[in-house]
Amino acid sequence: MSATQPAPTPGPTPGPTPRAVPGPAAGPQRYDAVLIGGGIMSATLAALLTEVQPDWSVVVLEKLSALGQESSAPWHNAGTGHAALCELNYTPARSDGGVEISKAVSVNESWQVSRQFWAHLVESGAIPDPTRFINPVPHMSFVRGDANTAYLRARYDALSDHPLFRGMEWSTERGRIGEWAPLLTDGRDPSERIAATRSAAGTDVDFGELTRALLGLAQQRGVQVHTGRTVKDVKRSGTGWEVSVREAGGGSATLRAPFVFVGSGGGALHLLQRSGIPEGRGFGGFPVSGQFLRCRRPEVAQRHSAKVYGQAEVGAPPMSVPHLDTRIVAGERALLFGPYAGFSPRFLKQGALTDLPFSIRPDNLLPMLAVARDNVPLTTYLVKQVLQSREQRLEALRVFYPDAAEQDWELITAGQRVQVIKKGPRGGVLQFGTELVHAGDGSIAALLGASPGASTAVDVMLNLLRKCFPSRIEAWEPRLREVVPSYGRKLSEDEDLLSATVARTTEALQLAG
């Protein structure tokens, strides 16, 4: 099975671009913080640290030759700007016919935190043009059939009166849905019952562009950013950590710091295990690869302005919810449909085939076996996905876009996701989401997992600051409230603050209209 690999993202990057600097061996060996991985999480943490502790020496280490090239790269994810406006897996049906919305509320709260920090950076001039990484794109949920229509109506009823989700629209009228997203209704059997919700507050986000902007800013403020640096080991050294680094040219370096963040995507699990902290025992990872169909034909892409999420197949992981998305990358408008799930033992797209077997340890063997025992439908689903033909993939696309023409779509390989496996009541549980694991003394933290991931990066990193720096957080809080005005409060519980916050971030990020 062949796939067209996505080309490197063309075009300019927002804000200052990280410049080439000498490797770690040429500079000081001691730092206040070492951040491993050049993706959105490390970029966010680096930027936050320059706000609250600008005098710290901080270094970011990236294995690849460029930044934001794994899960943060724009063609390796759907750029949804996860706000729970359209993702049905965040709102499961209850046995009484209602819908549970607590996860959706939590995700949207986190999303609002990210928007506030980005708006602050735009308002201060640190990121001059937000349209290079974020653009308004409505979010829709779309279903077919009576039972699914009833569920979507219950979801709409549960969310539409909530302060965070007001403005959501609902329709079962084909004409109305066609106005929102013509590709959904063109060529569709008129007897088929369909329903949709739409939120104009949705966005499309290029997290690769945002990553480079944040790290460019951090570097301007004194953070060292190095590419071509592979971290081979992380081990205790007194009250801090010793980080062993191999350079692309063959050299090596040893860095020492009282704090280390492992934000290297799927590669974080191996380094967490190498750290030996007891809090990391029992964690494993289940890698899931993905592919998308991409359409760059302008006359098709211009007719669809929405991210449209449907319902996952039985046994499918939440990250495999099918969706037809508008993408805006380097000014180019395109459509993305998928994902088509697959399996690879690699923990990173540019990882090794030994990643999965080398991650199995005595402390996580039982949780991993328990997950294998309890997730047979998932295994069956992945096997079916791997064996899909191109025609079967097109059939899945035509559920959303009945008139889709085969010649308009190319298959691309997306980023690799590693779902968290940890100890649970039945021995182990497969967790869909993100997990921040940190040492009891706060000296090291690692981020595991996937969606909603990047969209909630600011909230996740603020949580890291609270957990890892309890003696400093009180002194940092005044500045944190300047960069994230709702810090320490829930927008859903203060409608005046919510209205003011949404208005401010919408204007700053140029999301109106």
XYZ file of N, CA, C and O in Angstrom, residues 10 40 52 80 101 135 190 195 201 203 227 237 274 289 294 309 312 355 403 416 431 466 475 477:
96
model
N 5.209 24.910 2.895
C 5.859 26.074 2.298
C 5.412 27.351 2.976
O 4.522 27.356 3.819
N 4.657 21.692 19.729
C 3.818 22.740 20.312
C 3.895 22.768 21.837
O 3.810 23.848 22.446
N 7.240 34.379 32.854
C 7.236 34.383 34.320
C 8.629 34.380 34.937
O 8.814 34.817 36.073
N -7.923 21.141 14.046
C -9.307 21.454 14.387
C -9.432 22.597 15.376
O -10.435 23.294 15.388
N -21.994 16.086 29.048
C -21.243 17.169 28.422
C -20.031 17.627 29.230
O -19.347 18.578 28.839
N -7.361 30.654 11.686
C -8.368 31.264 10.829
C -9.749 30.767 11.223
O -9.904 29.627 11.677
N -32.247 12.052 -1.682
C -33.169 12.945 -0.971
C -33.998 12.259 0.106
O -34.560 12.925 0.973
N -28.967 15.232 9.735
C -29.066 16.304 10.718
C -27.673 16.869 10.951
O -26.659 16.178 10.769
N -18.089 29.702 15.748
C -16.918 30.032 16.568
C -15.731 29.116 16.307
O -14.683 29.269 16.936
N -12.476 27.132 14.458
C -11.236 27.625 13.851
C -10.475 26.510 13.157
O -10.718 25.315 13.385
N 18.216 22.178 16.860
C 17.713 21.042 16.101
C 18.849 20.049 15.877
O 20.015 20.354 16.128
N 20.870 13.450 38.827
C 22.190 13.965 39.160
C 22.016 14.904 40.337
O 21.633 16.065 40.169
N 13.298 5.895 31.119
C 14.722 6.013 31.442
C 14.959 6.851 32.685
O 15.940 6.664 33.399
N -1.304 4.757 13.794
C -0.941 5.636 12.689
C -2.214 6.071 11.967
O -3.302 5.578 12.239
N -6.504 14.013 0.796
C -6.367 15.462 0.701
C -6.753 15.932 -0.691
O -6.369 15.331 -1.691
N -17.579 16.875 11.580
C -17.276 15.637 12.292
C -18.499 14.729 12.335
O -19.619 15.188 12.589
N -17.800 7.806 15.033
C -16.820 6.735 14.834
C -17.518 5.394 14.646
O -18.626 5.178 15.152
N 10.344 0.743 18.557
C 9.810 1.613 19.603
C 8.848 0.886 20.524
O 8.953 0.986 21.759
N -20.578 13.379 -4.046
C -20.094 13.607 -5.407
C -18.571 13.625 -5.519
O -18.028 14.057 -6.542
N 1.996 10.162 13.826
C 1.812 8.984 14.660
C 1.283 9.402 16.029
O 1.727 10.419 16.586
N -6.176 4.819 27.561
C -6.712 6.157 27.794
C -6.594 7.004 26.544
O -5.535 7.079 25.933
N 2.032 24.734 37.874
C 1.478 24.604 39.225
C 2.001 23.362 39.927
O 2.323 23.388 41.121
N 4.286 33.597 43.220
C 4.985 34.786 42.715
C 4.719 34.985 41.220
O 4.756 36.121 40.722
N 1.868 34.183 39.648
C 0.447 34.345 39.328
C 0.082 35.738 38.817
O -0.724 35.851 37.879
